[in-house]
Coordinates of C-alpha atoms and ligand atoms in Angstrom, one line a residue:
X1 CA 0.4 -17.7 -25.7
X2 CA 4.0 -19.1 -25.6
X3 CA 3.9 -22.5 -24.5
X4 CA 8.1 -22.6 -23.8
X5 CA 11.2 -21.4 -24.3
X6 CA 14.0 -22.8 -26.8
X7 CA 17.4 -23.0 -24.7
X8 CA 20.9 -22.5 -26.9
X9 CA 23.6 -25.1 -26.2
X10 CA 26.1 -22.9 -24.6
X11 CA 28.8 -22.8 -21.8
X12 CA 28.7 -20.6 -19.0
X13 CA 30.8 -19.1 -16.8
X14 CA 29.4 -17.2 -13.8
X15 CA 29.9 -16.6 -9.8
X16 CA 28.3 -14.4 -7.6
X17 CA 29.6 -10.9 -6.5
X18 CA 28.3 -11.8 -2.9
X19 CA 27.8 -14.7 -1.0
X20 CA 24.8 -13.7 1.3
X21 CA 22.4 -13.0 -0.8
X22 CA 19.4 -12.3 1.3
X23 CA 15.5 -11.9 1.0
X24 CA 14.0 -11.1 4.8
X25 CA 10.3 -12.3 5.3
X26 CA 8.7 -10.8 8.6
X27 CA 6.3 -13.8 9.5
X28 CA 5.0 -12.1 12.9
X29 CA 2.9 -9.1 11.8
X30 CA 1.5 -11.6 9.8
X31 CA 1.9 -15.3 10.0
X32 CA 2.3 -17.3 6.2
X33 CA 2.0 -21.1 6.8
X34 CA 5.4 -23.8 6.2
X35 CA 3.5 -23.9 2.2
X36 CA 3.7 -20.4 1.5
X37 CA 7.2 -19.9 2.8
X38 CA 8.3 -23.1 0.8
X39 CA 6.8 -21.2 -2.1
X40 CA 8.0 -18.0 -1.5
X41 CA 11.4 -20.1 -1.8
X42 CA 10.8 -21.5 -5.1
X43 CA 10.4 -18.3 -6.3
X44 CA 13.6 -16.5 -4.5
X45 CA 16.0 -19.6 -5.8
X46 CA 15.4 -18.5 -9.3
X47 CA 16.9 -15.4 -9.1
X48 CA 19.8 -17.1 -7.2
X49 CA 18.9 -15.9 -3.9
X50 CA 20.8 -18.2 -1.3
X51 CA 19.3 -16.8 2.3
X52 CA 16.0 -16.9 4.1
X53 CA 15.8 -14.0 7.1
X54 CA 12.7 -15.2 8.9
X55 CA 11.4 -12.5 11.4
X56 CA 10.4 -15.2 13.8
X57 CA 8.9 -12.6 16.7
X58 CA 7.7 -9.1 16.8
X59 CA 5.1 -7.4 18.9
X60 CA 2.3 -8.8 16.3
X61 CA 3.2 -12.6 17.0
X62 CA 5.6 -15.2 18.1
X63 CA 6.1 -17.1 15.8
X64 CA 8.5 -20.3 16.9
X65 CA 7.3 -23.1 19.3
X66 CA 9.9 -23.3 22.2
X67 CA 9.4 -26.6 23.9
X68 CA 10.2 -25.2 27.0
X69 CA 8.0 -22.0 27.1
X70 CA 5.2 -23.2 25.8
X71 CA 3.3 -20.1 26.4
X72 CA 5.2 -18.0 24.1
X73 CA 3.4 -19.9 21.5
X74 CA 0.0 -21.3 23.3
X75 CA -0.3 -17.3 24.1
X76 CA 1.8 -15.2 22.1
X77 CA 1.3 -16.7 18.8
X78 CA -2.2 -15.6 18.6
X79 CA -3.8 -11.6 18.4
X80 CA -6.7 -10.8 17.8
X81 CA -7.9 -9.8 13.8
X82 CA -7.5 -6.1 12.6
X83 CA -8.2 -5.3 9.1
X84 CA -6.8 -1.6 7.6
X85 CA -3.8 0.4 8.0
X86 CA -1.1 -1.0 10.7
X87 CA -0.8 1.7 13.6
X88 CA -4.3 2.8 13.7
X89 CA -6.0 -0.8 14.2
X90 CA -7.8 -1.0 17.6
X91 CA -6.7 -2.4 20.7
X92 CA -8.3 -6.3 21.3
X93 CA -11.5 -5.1 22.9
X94 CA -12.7 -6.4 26.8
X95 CA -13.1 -10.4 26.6
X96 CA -12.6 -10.9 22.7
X97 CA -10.7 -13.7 21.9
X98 CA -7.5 -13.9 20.4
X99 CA -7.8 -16.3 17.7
X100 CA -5.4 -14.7 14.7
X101 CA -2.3 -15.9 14.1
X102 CA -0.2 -19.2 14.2
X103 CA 3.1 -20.4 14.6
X104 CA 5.8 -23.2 13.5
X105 CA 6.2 -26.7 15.5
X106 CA 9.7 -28.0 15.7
X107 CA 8.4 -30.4 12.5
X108 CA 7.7 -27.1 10.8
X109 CA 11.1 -25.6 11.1
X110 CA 12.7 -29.1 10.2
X111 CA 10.8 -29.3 6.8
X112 CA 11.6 -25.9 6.4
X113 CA 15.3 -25.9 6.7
X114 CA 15.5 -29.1 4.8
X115 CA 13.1 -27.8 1.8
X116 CA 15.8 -24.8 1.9
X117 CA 18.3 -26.9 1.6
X118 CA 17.4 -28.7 -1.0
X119 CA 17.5 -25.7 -3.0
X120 CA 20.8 -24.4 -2.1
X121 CA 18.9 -21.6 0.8
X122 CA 19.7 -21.3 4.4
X123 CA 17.5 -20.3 6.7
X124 CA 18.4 -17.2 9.4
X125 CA 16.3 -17.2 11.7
X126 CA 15.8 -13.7 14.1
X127 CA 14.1 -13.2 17.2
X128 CA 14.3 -9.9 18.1
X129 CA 15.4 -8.7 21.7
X130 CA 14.9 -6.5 23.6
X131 CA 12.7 -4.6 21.1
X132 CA 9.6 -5.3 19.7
X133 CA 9.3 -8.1 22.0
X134 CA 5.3 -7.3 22.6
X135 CA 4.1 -11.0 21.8
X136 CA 7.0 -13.0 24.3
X137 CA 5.6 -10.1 27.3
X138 CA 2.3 -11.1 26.8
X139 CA 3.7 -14.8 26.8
X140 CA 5.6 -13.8 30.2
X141 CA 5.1 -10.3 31.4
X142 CA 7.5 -10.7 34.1
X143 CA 10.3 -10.4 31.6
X144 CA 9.3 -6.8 31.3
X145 CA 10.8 -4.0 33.6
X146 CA 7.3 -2.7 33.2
X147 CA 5.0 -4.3 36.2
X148 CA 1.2 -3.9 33.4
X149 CA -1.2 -5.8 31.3
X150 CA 0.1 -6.7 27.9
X151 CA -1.3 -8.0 24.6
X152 CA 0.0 -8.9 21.3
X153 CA -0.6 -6.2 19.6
X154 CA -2.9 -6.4 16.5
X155 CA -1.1 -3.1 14.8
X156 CA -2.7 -0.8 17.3
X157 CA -0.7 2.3 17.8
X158 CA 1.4 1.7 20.9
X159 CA 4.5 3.3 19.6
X160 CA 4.8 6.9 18.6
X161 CA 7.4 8.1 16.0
X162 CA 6.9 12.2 16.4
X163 CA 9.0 12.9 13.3
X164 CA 10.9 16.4 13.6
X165 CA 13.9 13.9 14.4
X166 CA 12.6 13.1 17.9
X167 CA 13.2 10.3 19.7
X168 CA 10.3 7.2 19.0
X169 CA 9.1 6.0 22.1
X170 CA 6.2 3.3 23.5
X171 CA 3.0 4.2 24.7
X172 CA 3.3 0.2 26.1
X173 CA 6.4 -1.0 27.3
X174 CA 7.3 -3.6 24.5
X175 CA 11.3 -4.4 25.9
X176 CA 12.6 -7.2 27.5
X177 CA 14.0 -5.6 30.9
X178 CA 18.0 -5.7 30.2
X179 CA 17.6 -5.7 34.4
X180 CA 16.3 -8.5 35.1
X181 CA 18.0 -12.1 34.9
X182 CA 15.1 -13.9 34.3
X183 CA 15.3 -12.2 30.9
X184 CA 18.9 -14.0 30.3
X185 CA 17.1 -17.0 31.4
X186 CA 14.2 -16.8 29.2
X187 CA 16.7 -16.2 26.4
X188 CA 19.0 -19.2 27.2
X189 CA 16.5 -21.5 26.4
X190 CA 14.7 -19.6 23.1
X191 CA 18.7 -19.7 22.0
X192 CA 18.9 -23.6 22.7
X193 CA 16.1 -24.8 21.1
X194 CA 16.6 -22.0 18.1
X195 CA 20.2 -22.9 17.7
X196 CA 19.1 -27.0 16.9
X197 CA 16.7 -26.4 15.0
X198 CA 18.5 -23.9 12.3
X199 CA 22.0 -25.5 11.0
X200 CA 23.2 -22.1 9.8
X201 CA 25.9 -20.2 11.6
X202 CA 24.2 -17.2 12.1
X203 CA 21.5 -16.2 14.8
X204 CA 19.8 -12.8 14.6
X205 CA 18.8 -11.3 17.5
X206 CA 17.4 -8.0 16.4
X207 CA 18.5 -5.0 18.4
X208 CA 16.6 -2.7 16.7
X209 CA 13.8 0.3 17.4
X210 CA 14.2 0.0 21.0
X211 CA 12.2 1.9 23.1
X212 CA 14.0 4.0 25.8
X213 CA 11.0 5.4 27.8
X214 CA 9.9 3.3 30.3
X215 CA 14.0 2.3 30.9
X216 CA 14.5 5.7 31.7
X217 CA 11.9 5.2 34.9
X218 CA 12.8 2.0 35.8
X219 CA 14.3 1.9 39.6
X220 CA 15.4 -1.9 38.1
X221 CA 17.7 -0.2 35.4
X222 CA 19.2 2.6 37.4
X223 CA 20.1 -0.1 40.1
X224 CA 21.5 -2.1 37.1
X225 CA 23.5 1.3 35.5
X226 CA 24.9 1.7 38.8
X227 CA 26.3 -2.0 39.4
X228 CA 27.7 -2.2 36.2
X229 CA 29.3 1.4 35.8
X230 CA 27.3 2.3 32.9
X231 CA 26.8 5.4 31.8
X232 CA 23.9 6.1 30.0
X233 CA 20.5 3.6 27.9
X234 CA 23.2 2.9 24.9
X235 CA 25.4 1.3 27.7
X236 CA 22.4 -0.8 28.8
X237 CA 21.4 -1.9 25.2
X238 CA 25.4 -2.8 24.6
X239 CA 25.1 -4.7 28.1
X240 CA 22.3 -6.9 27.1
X241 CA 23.1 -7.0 23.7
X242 CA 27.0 -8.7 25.1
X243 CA 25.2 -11.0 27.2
X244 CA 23.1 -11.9 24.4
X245 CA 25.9 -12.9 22.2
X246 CA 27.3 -14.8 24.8
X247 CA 24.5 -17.1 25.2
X248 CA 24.2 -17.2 21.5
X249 CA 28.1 -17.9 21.1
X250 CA 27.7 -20.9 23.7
X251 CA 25.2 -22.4 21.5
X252 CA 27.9 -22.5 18.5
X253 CA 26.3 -19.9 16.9
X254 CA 27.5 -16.5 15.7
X255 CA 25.3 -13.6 16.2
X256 CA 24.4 -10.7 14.0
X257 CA 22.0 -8.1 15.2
X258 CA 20.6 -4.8 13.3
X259 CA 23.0 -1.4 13.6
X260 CA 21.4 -0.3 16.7
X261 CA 24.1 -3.3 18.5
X262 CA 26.9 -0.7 17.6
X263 CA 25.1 2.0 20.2
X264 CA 26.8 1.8 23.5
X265 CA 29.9 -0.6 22.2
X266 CA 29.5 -3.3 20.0
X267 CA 29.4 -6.9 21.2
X268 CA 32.8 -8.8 20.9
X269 CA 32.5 -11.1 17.5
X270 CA 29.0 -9.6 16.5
X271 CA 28.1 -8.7 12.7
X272 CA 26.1 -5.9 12.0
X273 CA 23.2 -6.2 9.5
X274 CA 22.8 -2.3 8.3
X275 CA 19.4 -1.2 8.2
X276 CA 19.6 3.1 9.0
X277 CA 21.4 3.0 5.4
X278 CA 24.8 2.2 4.9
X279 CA 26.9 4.3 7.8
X280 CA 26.5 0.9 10.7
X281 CA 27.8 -1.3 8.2
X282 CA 30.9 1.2 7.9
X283 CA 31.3 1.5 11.7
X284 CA 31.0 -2.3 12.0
X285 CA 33.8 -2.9 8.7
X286 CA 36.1 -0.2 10.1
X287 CA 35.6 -1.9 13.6
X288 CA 36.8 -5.4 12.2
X289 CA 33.2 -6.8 11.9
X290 CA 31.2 -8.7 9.7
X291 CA 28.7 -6.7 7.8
X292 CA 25.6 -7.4 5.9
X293 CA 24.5 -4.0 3.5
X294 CA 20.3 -4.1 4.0
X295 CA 20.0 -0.1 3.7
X296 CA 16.0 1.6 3.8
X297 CA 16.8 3.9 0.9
X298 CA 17.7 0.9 -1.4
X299 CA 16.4 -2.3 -0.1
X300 CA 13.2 -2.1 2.1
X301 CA 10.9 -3.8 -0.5
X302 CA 8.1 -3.0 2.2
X303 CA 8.1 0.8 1.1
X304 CA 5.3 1.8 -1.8
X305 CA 7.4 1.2 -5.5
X306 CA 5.1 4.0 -6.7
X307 CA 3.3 7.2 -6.3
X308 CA 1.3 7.0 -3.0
X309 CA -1.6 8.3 -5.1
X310 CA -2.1 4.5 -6.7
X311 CA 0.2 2.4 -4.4
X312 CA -1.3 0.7 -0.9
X313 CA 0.3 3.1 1.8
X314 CA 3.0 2.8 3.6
X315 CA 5.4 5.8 4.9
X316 CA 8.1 5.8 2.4
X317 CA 8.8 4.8 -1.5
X318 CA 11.9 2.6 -2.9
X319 CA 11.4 2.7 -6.7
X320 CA 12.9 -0.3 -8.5
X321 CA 15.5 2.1 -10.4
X322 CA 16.4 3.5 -6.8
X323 CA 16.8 -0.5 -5.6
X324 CA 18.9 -1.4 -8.0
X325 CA 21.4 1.6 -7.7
X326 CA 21.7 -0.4 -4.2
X327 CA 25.9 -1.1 -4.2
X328 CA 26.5 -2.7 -1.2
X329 CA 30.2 -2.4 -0.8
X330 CA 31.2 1.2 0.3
X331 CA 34.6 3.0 -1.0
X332 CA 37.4 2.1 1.7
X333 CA 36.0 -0.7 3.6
X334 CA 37.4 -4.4 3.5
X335 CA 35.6 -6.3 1.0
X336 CA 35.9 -9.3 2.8
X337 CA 33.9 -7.8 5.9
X338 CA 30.6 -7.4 3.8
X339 CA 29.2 -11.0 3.0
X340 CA 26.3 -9.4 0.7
X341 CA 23.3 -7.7 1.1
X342 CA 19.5 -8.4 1.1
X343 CA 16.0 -6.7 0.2
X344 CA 13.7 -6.7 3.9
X345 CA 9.8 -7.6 3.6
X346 CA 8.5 -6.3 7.1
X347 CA 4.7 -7.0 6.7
X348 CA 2.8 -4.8 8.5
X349 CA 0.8 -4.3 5.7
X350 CA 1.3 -7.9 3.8
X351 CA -1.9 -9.7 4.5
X352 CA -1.5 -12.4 2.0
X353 CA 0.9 -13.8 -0.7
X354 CA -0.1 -11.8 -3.2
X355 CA 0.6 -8.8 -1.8
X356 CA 4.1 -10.4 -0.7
X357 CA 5.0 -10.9 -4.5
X358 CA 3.8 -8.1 -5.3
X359 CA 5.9 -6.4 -2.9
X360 CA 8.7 -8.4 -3.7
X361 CA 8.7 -8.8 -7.9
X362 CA 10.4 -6.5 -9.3
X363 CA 12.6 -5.0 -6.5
X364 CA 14.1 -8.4 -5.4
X365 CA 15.2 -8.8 -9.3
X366 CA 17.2 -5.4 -8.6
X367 CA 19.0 -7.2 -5.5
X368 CA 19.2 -10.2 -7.0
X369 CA 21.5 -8.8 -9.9
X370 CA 23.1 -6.4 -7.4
X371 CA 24.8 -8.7 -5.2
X372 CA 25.4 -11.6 -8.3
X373 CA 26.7 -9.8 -11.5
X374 CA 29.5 -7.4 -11.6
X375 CA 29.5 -3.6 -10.9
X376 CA 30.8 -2.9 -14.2
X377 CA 27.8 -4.6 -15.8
X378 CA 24.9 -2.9 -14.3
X379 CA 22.8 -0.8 -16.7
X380 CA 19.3 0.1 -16.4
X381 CA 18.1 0.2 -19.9
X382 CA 19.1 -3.4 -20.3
X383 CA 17.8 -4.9 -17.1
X384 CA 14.6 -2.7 -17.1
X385 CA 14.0 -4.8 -20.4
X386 CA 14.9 -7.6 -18.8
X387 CA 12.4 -6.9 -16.0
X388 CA 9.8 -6.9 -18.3
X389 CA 10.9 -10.4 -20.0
X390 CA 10.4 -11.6 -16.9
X391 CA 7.1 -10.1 -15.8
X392 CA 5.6 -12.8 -18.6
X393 CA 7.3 -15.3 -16.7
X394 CA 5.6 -14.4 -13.6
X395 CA 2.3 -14.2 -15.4
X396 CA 2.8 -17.3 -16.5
X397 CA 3.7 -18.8 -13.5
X398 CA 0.9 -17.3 -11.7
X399 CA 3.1 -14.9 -9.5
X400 CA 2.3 -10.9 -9.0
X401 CA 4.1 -8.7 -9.0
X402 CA 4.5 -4.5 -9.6
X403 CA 3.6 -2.8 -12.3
X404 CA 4.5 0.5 -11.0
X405 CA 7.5 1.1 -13.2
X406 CA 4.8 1.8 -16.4
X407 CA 3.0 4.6 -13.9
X408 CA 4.4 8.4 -13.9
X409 CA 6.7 9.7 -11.3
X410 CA 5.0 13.2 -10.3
X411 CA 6.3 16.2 -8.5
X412 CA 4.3 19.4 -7.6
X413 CA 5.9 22.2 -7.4
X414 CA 4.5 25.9 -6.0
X415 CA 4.2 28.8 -9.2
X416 CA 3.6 31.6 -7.7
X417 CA 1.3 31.8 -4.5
X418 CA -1.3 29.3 -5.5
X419 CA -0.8 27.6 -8.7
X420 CA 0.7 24.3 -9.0
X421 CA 3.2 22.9 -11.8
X422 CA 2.9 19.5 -11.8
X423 CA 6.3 17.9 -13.4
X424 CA 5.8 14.3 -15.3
X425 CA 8.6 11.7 -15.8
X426 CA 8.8 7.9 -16.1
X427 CA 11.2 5.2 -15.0
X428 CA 11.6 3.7 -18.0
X429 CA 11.7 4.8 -21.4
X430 CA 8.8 4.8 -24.1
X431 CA 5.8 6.0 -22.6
X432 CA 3.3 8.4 -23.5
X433 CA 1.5 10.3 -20.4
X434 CA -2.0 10.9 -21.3
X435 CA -3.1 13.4 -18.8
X436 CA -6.7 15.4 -18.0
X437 CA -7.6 17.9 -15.8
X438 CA -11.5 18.1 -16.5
X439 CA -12.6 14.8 -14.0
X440 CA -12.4 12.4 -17.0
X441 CA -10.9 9.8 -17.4
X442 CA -7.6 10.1 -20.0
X443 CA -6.9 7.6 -23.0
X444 CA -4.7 8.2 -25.5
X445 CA -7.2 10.5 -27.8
X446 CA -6.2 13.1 -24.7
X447 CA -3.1 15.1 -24.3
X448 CA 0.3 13.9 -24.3
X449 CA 2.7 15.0 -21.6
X450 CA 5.6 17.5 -22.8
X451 CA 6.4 19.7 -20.3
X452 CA 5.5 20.9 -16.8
X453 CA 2.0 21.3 -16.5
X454 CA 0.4 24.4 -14.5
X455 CA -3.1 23.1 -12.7
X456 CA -6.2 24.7 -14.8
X457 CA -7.2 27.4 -12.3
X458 CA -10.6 25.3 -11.0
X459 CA -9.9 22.0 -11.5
X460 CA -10.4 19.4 -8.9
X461 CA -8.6 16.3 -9.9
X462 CA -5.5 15.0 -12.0
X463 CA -5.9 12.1 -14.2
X464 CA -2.7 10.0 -15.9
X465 CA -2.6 6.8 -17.7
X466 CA 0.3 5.9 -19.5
X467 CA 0.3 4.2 -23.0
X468 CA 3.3 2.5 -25.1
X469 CA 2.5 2.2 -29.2
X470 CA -1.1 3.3 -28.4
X471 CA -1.7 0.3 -25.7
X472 CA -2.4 1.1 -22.0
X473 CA 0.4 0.3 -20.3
X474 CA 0.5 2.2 -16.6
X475 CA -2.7 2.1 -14.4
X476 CA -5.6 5.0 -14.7
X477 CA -4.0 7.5 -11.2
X478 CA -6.3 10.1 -9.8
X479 CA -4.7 12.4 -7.9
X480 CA -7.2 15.6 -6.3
X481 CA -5.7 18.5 -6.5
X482 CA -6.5 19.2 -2.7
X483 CA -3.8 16.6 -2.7
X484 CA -1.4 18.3 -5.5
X485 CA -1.1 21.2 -3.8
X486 CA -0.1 19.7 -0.3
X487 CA 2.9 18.2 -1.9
X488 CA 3.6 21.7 -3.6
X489 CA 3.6 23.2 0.1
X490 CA 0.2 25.3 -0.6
X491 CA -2.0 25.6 2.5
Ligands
ACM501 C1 14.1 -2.4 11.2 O1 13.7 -2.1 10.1 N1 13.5 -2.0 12.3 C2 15.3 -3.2 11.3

């Protein structure tokens, strides 16, 4: 067991590429107390990490107290408790009490910033409008254009993504009505009390994943479209999202809003925080606007890190070799427009810190370096090994994370009409696949991956374990092969 590490007496010289270097923790789908933030803090400030997102509301929870709407937190703060996979939890039942959840007093945020500060972190906090605004209408369902009952939801499925590039849209109307000015109201004084409680210059207001459906009936929107000249729901978000900044701006506070804020004109002195990959944050630079790169297909650290086959589900996969090809600063775009970048924990599916480092260790090393060191001195090989330095840190320290990199990256493919070639590769050098196809289970006395393998014509499941200089390294996967020849587009 090491018991410490011997430091060299050197001098060093070093800056940071960007200087917003972010981590974003969603603290509404599930709430993590003022301790666990503080410590999910100490860990981000090692890796030189210098900004705290805090999702502060979603449809799950409001999260905030707001002296002067009490009920946002007395009623939206609190769901009731689902267990399983987000999206197909059930609706509170008749009468059962809402009892799951939580919130952070005005002492709470204080400690916070200050804790943050102390380590060199600031705090941004986001409250998401008109969106995903669930928990704040069952708080006040009169800020909804949508006369109805409303809950916060516990990760029931109230929104519907069809896929087939069609339009998302709610099954329950979860948007603040850009029609109504008890809306601006409301938002005036979430802004006030937000804007004293957080020093840093930045407020997010969200923006994003709006749903369009029940807008599109609204006699209250139409009558709005018609005073205002505009022309179609893009022209309504831009509305509210203008009026927004200017209660925002009036506070002394600059706002910055995900890439949906740049549908229907963007608002006047807004920065765009780039979500749908990198293209927003273009529009925005090219526009004159602040930009912050957080794109799905690099930095979403809520996406599996590994085959779906060991990793807990979610819909898509960032692998840590994919995260840190992440550059944040596109070809032809004014450097100075994109303050940095940042890795996004939404946690749907985080129910404790565990599974938040888990989520987070190694990815957030691949932003960290990203948006500190140089282009010119990324290289895989070397930080992969430096990855792996530091997963004895984290043991050490008592912090999970990932071990996904050690477990095979698999791709079926279709021989034929009904055979399936199942291709093998790792992340990382130096690993022997052990593989079997006869239901046991593979050590490294079984077969070593060489090629392509084509599925024994009966078998019913896959098994891989990786090993490096005859140790088990990777985890033991069982795919079925039900399951292999889906992915190879067999029926
Ligand atoms: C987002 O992921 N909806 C910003």
């Amino acid at each position: 067991m090491l018991s410490g590490w011997n430091i060299p007496s050197v001098t060093i010289e070093d800056h940071p590429r960007f200087g917003w270097r972010g981590l974003m923790l969603d603290v509404s789908r599930h709430f993590f107390t003022v301790a666990q933030v503080k410590d999910y803090i100490d860990q981000m400030v090692k890796y030189k990490f210098n900004l705290l997102h805090l999702g502060l509301t979603n449809d799950q929870g409001w999260r905030i107290q707001i002296k002067s709407l009490p009920k946002l937190t007395e009623v939206g703060a609190w769901r009731v408790e689902r267990t399983g996979t987000f999206g197909n939890l059930s609706k509170p039942q008749p009468g059962e009490p809402a009892t799951y959840g939580g919130f952070y007093t005005h002492e709470d945020i204080k400690e916070l910033v200050k804790y943050a500060a102390d380590r060199f972190v600031n705090i941004l906090p986001e409250i998401d409008v008109p969106g995903h605004s669930l928990a704040a209408i069952a708080s006040y369902p009169e800020l909804s254009c949508t006369p109805g009952e409303y809950y916060v939801s516990p990760g029931d499925r109230f929104m519907v993504w069809p896929g087939g590039g069609q339009h998302f849209y709610g099954l329950l109307d979860n948007t603040i009505c850009p029609a109504n000015e008890k809306a601006y109201e409301f938002l005036d004084k979430v802004f006030t009390e937000v804007a004293q409680l957080f020093p840093f210059g930045y407020i997010h207001m969200g923006g994003d994943e709006t749903a369009r459906n029940f807008w599109e009936k609204s006699e209250q929107i139409k009558a709005l479209m018609k005073k205002e000249n505009l022309k179609d729901l893009d022209e309504v978000q831009s509305y509210f999202v203008k009026r927004v900044e200017k209660i925002i701006n009036s506070k002394g506070k600059k706002m910055i809003g995900w890439d949906e804020i740049l549908d229907g004109g963007l608002a006047p002195n807004a920065a765009v925080m780039s979500w749908r990959g990198m293209k927003g944050g273009i529009e925005a630079a090219k526009q004159g606007h602040e930009v912050v790169m957080s794109p799905t297909d690099f930095a979403y650290i809520d996406y599996m890190q590994g085959d779906a086959a060991i990793e807990p589900p979610v819909y898509s996969t960032l692998r840590l070799k994919k995260a840190y090809q992440f550059e944040p600063l596109p070809e032809g775009v004014d450097a100075k427009l994109i303050k940095g970048g940042q890795a996004n924990l939404w946690t749907e599916q985080v129910y404790n810190t565990r599974h938040m480092q888990y989520m987070t260790w190694p990815r957030a090393f691949a932003i960290a370096e990203v948006l500190w060191s140089s282009k010119e001195k990324r290289n895989w090989e070397y930080f992969s090994k430096r990855v792996e330095n530091h997963f004895k840190r984290l043991d050490m320290a008592g912090v999970k994370y990932a071990p996904s990199i050690y477990d095979p990256i698999i791709t079926a493919t279709k021989k034929d009409t009904a055979s399936v070639v199942v291709k093998l590769e790792t992340e990382i050098e130096g690993l022997d696949i052990h593989y079997s196809f006869d239901n046991s289970f593979p050590d490294n006395f079984y077969p070593v991956y060489k090629e392509p393998l084509t599925v024994p014509r009966d078998a019913a499941t896959m098994k891989l374990i990786t090993y490096r200089n005859n140790e088990p390294i990777g985890r033991m996967m069982v795919l079925t092969i039900a399951e292999l020849r889906k992915r190879a587009g067999i029926k």
